[in-house]
CSV table of C-alpha atoms and ligand atoms in Angstrom, one decimal:
chain,number,residue,atom,x,y,z
A,1,MET,CA,-33.6,-15.5,-1.9
A,2,ASN,CA,-30.4,-13.6,-2.1
A,3,THR,CA,-30.1,-12.6,-6.0
A,4,ASN,CA,-27.9,-14.6,-8.5
A,5,ALA,CA,-25.1,-12.0,-9.4
A,6,LYS,CA,-25.0,-13.4,-13.1
A,7,TYR,CA,-22.3,-10.8,-14.0
A,8,LEU,CA,-19.6,-12.6,-12.1
A,9,GLU,CA,-19.5,-15.2,-14.5
A,10,ASP,CA,-19.3,-13.0,-18.0
A,11,THR,CA,-18.2,-9.7,-18.0
A,12,TYR,CA,-19.0,-8.7,-21.3
A,13,CYS,CA,-23.2,-10.2,-21.0
A,14,PHE,CA,-24.6,-6.8,-21.0
A,15,GLN,CA,-28.2,-8.2,-21.8
A,16,SER,CA,-30.6,-10.9,-19.7
A,17,ASN,CA,-34.3,-11.9,-18.6
A,18,ALA,CA,-34.6,-12.1,-14.6
A,19,SER,CA,-38.0,-12.1,-12.7
A,20,ILE,CA,-38.6,-9.5,-10.3
A,21,THR,CA,-39.3,-10.7,-6.8
A,22,ASP,CA,-39.2,-7.5,-5.2
A,23,MET,CA,-40.0,-3.2,-5.2
A,24,ALA,CA,-40.9,-0.9,-3.0
A,25,GLN,CA,-41.2,2.1,-3.6
A,26,ILE,CA,-39.3,5.0,-3.1
A,27,GLY,CA,-41.2,8.9,-5.0
A,28,ASN,CA,-40.6,9.2,-8.5
A,29,SER,CA,-38.2,5.6,-8.6
A,30,ALA,CA,-38.1,1.9,-8.0
A,31,GLU,CA,-36.0,-0.4,-5.5
A,32,VAL,CA,-35.6,-3.6,-8.3
A,33,TYR,CA,-35.0,-7.6,-7.0
A,34,PHE,CA,-35.0,-9.8,-9.2
A,35,ASP,CA,-34.4,-13.5,-8.9
A,36,LYS,CA,-31.3,-13.3,-10.9
A,37,THR,CA,-28.5,-10.0,-12.7
A,38,ILE,CA,-25.7,-8.9,-14.3
A,39,PHE,CA,-26.0,-5.6,-12.8
A,40,TYR,CA,-22.9,-5.3,-11.0
A,41,PRO,CA,-23.4,-3.3,-7.9
A,42,GLN,CA,-21.1,-0.6,-6.1
A,43,GLY,CA,-18.3,-2.1,-3.9
A,44,GLY,CA,-15.0,-3.0,-3.9
A,45,GLY,CA,-13.4,0.5,-5.1
A,46,GLN,CA,-15.5,-0.3,-8.1
A,47,PRO,CA,-18.6,1.3,-8.8
A,48,SER,CA,-21.7,0.1,-10.2
A,49,ASP,CA,-23.1,-0.8,-13.6
A,50,THR,CA,-25.7,1.6,-15.0
A,51,GLY,CA,-28.6,0.3,-18.0
A,52,TYR,CA,-31.9,0.4,-18.5
A,53,LEU,CA,-35.3,-2.0,-18.7
A,54,ASP,CA,-37.5,-3.3,-21.2
A,55,VAL,CA,-40.6,-4.0,-19.2
A,56,ASN,CA,-43.9,-4.3,-21.8
A,57,GLY,CA,-42.6,-3.0,-23.7
A,58,ASN,CA,-41.1,0.3,-21.9
A,59,ARG,CA,-37.5,0.9,-21.0
A,60,TYR,CA,-36.8,2.1,-17.4
A,61,GLU,CA,-33.7,4.2,-16.7
A,62,VAL,CA,-31.7,1.7,-14.2
A,63,SER,CA,-29.8,4.6,-12.5
A,64,ALA,CA,-27.7,2.5,-9.3
A,65,VAL,CA,-27.5,-0.6,-8.0
A,66,GLU,CA,-26.4,-1.8,-4.7
A,67,TYR,CA,-25.8,-4.8,-2.8
A,68,ARG,CA,-27.6,-5.2,0.8
A,69,ASP,CA,-28.1,-7.5,3.1
A,70,GLY,CA,-26.9,-10.6,0.7
A,71,ASN,CA,-30.1,-9.3,-2.2
A,72,ILE,CA,-29.0,-6.6,-4.8
A,73,VAL,CA,-31.1,-3.5,-4.8
A,74,HIS,CA,-31.9,-2.3,-8.3
A,75,HIS,CA,-33.1,1.7,-8.8
A,76,VAL,CA,-35.5,1.9,-11.7
A,77,ILE,CA,-37.2,5.4,-12.6
A,78,GLY,CA,-40.3,6.1,-13.6
A,79,LEU,CA,-41.2,2.3,-12.6
A,80,LYS,CA,-44.4,1.9,-10.4
A,81,VAL,CA,-44.6,-0.6,-7.4
A,82,GLU,CA,-48.8,-0.7,-8.1
A,83,ASP,CA,-48.1,-1.6,-12.3
A,84,GLY,CA,-48.2,-5.4,-10.4
A,85,LEU,CA,-45.1,-7.0,-12.1
A,86,ILE,CA,-43.9,-8.3,-9.0
A,87,GLY,CA,-43.4,-11.9,-10.4
A,88,LYS,CA,-43.0,-10.9,-13.5
A,89,SER,CA,-40.2,-11.3,-16.6
A,90,VAL,CA,-38.0,-8.5,-17.9
A,91,VAL,CA,-34.8,-7.8,-19.4
A,92,GLN,CA,-31.9,-6.5,-18.2
A,93,HIS,CA,-29.4,-3.7,-20.7
A,94,VAL,CA,-26.1,-3.0,-18.9
A,95,ASP,CA,-24.3,-0.2,-20.1
A,96,GLY,CA,-21.5,-2.1,-22.1
A,97,GLU,CA,-18.8,0.5,-22.3
A,98,LYS,CA,-19.7,1.9,-18.9
A,99,ARG,CA,-19.2,-1.5,-17.8
A,100,LEU,CA,-15.9,-2.6,-19.7
A,101,LYS,CA,-14.3,0.7,-18.4
A,102,ASN,CA,-14.9,-0.5,-14.9
A,103,ALA,CA,-14.0,-3.9,-15.7
A,104,LYS,CA,-10.6,-2.3,-17.1
A,105,ALA,CA,-9.7,0.1,-14.2
A,106,HIS,CA,-10.5,-2.4,-11.6
A,107,THR,CA,-9.1,-5.1,-13.6
A,108,ALA,CA,-5.4,-2.5,-13.6
A,109,GLY,CA,-5.1,-2.1,-9.4
A,110,HIS,CA,-5.7,-5.6,-9.5
A,111,LEU,CA,-2.2,-6.0,-12.6
A,112,ILE,CA,-0.5,-3.4,-10.8
A,113,THR,CA,-0.5,-5.2,-6.6
A,114,HIS,CA,0.6,-7.9,-8.4
A,115,ILE,CA,3.6,-6.0,-10.4
A,116,LEU,CA,4.7,-3.9,-6.9
A,117,GLU,CA,4.5,-7.3,-4.8
A,118,GLU,CA,6.7,-9.5,-6.7
A,119,MET,CA,9.2,-6.7,-6.6
A,120,ASN,CA,9.4,-6.4,-2.7
A,121,PRO,CA,7.5,-8.8,-1.1
A,122,GLY,CA,7.2,-6.9,1.9
A,123,LEU,CA,4.3,-5.4,0.6
A,124,LEU,CA,0.9,-6.2,1.0
A,125,PRO,CA,-2.8,-4.7,-0.8
A,126,ALA,CA,-4.3,-2.9,1.0
A,127,LYS,CA,-6.9,-0.2,-0.2
A,128,GLY,CA,-8.2,0.0,-4.6
A,129,TYR,CA,-10.2,3.3,-5.7
A,130,HIS,CA,-10.8,1.5,-9.2
A,131,PHE,CA,-12.7,4.1,-10.4
A,132,PRO,CA,-11.7,5.3,-14.2
A,133,SER,CA,-11.1,9.1,-12.8
A,134,GLY,CA,-8.7,9.6,-10.2
A,135,SER,CA,-8.0,5.0,-10.0
A,136,TYR,CA,-4.9,4.1,-7.6
A,137,VAL,CA,-4.2,1.0,-5.3
A,138,GLU,CA,-2.8,1.7,-1.7
A,139,MET,CA,-0.1,-1.2,-0.3
A,140,LEU,CA,0.6,-1.9,3.0
A,141,ASP,CA,4.7,-0.4,3.4
A,142,GLU,CA,5.1,-2.2,6.8
A,143,LYS,CA,8.8,-1.9,6.6
A,144,ARG,CA,9.4,1.4,3.8
A,145,GLN,CA,11.5,0.0,1.4
A,146,GLY,CA,8.4,1.1,-1.4
A,147,ASN,CA,8.9,4.6,-3.4
A,148,SER,CA,8.6,7.0,-5.5
A,149,GLU,CA,11.8,5.4,-7.6
A,150,MET,CA,10.3,2.4,-8.7
A,151,LEU,CA,7.8,3.7,-11.0
A,152,ASP,CA,10.3,2.9,-13.9
A,153,GLU,CA,11.1,-0.5,-13.3
A,154,ALA,CA,7.1,-1.6,-12.6
A,155,MET,CA,6.2,0.6,-15.4
A,156,ALA,CA,8.2,-1.6,-17.9
A,157,LYS,CA,6.8,-4.6,-15.9
A,158,LEU,CA,3.3,-3.7,-17.0
A,159,GLN,CA,4.4,-3.3,-20.5
A,160,GLU,CA,5.3,-6.8,-20.0
A,161,ALA,CA,2.5,-7.7,-19.0
A,162,ILE,CA,0.4,-6.3,-20.7
A,163,ASN,CA,1.8,-7.4,-23.8
A,164,ALA,CA,2.2,-11.1,-23.3
A,165,GLU,CA,-1.5,-11.0,-23.7
A,166,MET,CA,-2.2,-13.2,-19.8
A,167,GLU,CA,-5.9,-14.8,-19.3
A,168,ILE,CA,-7.5,-13.2,-16.6
A,169,LYS,CA,-10.0,-15.7,-15.1
A,170,ALA,CA,-12.0,-16.6,-12.1
A,171,ILE,CA,-11.3,-20.0,-10.2
A,172,SER,CA,-13.0,-20.7,-7.1
A,173,SER,CA,-11.2,-21.8,-3.9
A,174,THR,CA,-11.2,-23.3,-0.2
A,175,PHE,CA,-10.7,-21.0,2.7
A,176,GLU,CA,-7.7,-23.3,3.3
A,177,GLU,CA,-5.9,-22.8,-0.2
A,178,ILE,CA,-5.9,-19.2,0.1
A,179,GLU,CA,-4.7,-19.1,3.4
A,180,LYS,CA,-1.7,-20.6,2.4
A,181,LEU,CA,-1.5,-18.8,-1.1
A,182,ARG,CA,-3.4,-15.5,0.6
A,183,PRO,CA,-2.7,-15.6,4.3
A,184,PHE,CA,-2.4,-11.5,5.2
A,185,LEU,CA,-6.1,-12.1,3.0
A,186,ALA,CA,-7.9,-15.5,4.4
A,187,ARG,CA,-8.8,-13.7,7.5
A,188,TYR,CA,-11.0,-11.6,4.9
A,189,VAL,CA,-12.8,-14.8,3.3
A,190,PRO,CA,-15.2,-17.6,5.1
A,191,LYS,CA,-14.5,-21.0,6.1
A,192,ASP,CA,-17.6,-22.6,5.2
A,193,LYS,CA,-17.9,-21.8,1.5
A,194,PRO,CA,-15.4,-21.7,-1.9
A,195,THR,CA,-14.1,-18.2,-2.2
A,196,ARG,CA,-14.3,-16.7,-6.2
A,197,MET,CA,-10.4,-15.8,-6.9
A,198,ILE,CA,-8.7,-14.0,-10.0
A,199,ALA,CA,-5.9,-14.9,-11.4
A,200,ILE,CA,-3.9,-13.3,-13.4
A,201,GLY,CA,-1.5,-15.8,-15.6
A,202,ASN,CA,0.9,-16.9,-13.4
A,203,PHE,CA,0.6,-14.4,-10.4
A,204,THR,CA,-0.2,-15.5,-7.5
A,205,PRO,CA,-4.6,-15.6,-7.4
A,206,VAL,CA,-6.2,-12.6,-4.8
A,207,PRO,CA,-10.1,-13.2,-3.2
A,208,CYS,CA,-12.6,-10.5,-5.0
A,209,GLY,CA,-16.3,-10.5,-6.5
A,210,GLY,CA,-16.0,-7.6,-9.1
A,211,THR,CA,-15.2,-7.3,-13.1
A,212,HIS,CA,-13.0,-8.5,-15.3
A,213,VAL,CA,-12.0,-8.9,-19.0
A,214,SER,CA,-10.5,-11.6,-20.0
A,215,ASN,CA,-6.5,-11.4,-21.4
A,216,THR,CA,-4.5,-8.8,-20.0
A,217,LYS,CA,-4.9,-7.2,-24.0
A,218,GLU,CA,-7.5,-5.2,-23.1
A,219,LEU,CA,-5.9,-2.6,-20.4
A,220,THR,CA,-3.4,-1.3,-22.9
A,221,GLY,CA,-2.5,2.4,-22.2
A,222,LEU,CA,-2.9,1.7,-19.2
A,223,VAL,CA,0.2,3.8,-16.8
A,224,ILE,CA,1.4,4.5,-12.9
A,225,THR,CA,0.8,8.8,-13.0
A,226,ARG,CA,3.1,8.5,-10.0
A,227,ILE,CA,3.9,6.4,-6.2
A,228,LYS,CA,4.3,8.2,-3.2
A,229,ARG,CA,4.8,7.1,0.2
A,230,LYS,CA,3.0,7.7,3.0
A,231,LYS,CA,3.9,6.5,6.4
A,232,ASP,CA,3.6,3.0,6.6
A,233,ARG,CA,1.3,3.1,2.9
A,234,LEU,CA,2.5,2.8,-0.4
A,235,LYS,CA,-0.2,4.7,-3.4
A,236,VAL,CA,-0.5,4.1,-7.0
A,237,ASN,CA,-1.8,6.5,-9.7
A,238,TYR,CA,-2.8,4.8,-12.9
A,239,GLU,CA,-4.9,5.8,-15.9
A,240,PHE,CA,-5.3,4.7,-19.2
A,241,THR,CA,-3.9,7.0,-22.2
B,301,LIG,ZN1,-10.7,-7.9,-8.2
């Protein structure tokens, strides 16, 4: 049974109950599986959540979370398989400050990508690295039209989007809809089931399974620090000041 990814529903939910469905002992840590989880597993250029579990009145650190074959694996320090916890309900606690920092850095990558592709439709989203330190997005720039001179205009448009307090929401789209909106990205999404898309204001939505803040006003302080072209890619660095 695959883990129900509750973090997709609410970025701001930092505490929830869940039942342990399986465990494996790895030294002093346990790999723990739940029926559902509010912990984001590392992936898509975004670091995993960390936090702790409350189990029978004791507190255990969740040091890392990863996605594995449809399931979400939580590395929990000090928990023992022999304690017979499978089937038991525990309380998950996500480090909210870290979650929001990660969600902001990740959402910022989307917004900057939208602004650049609007400035030049020849630029296509290619890669994102949204760790809060050293964040960047890369755009595919086959016609080699992008350059560092875009920075001032991109920065002005970014500030406009933040001031406009645009709503950010997740929507569910069919393959056909995505093929129309995002022909370049459609090849990466499943044909037989709906895909989660993230929509910022009126920008064209994009498929994504990450955590996002709910309004562009939460991205106050975001600055683009550098735009640099390397061969057919445009690399755009950004940070929060
Ligand atoms: Zn995203």
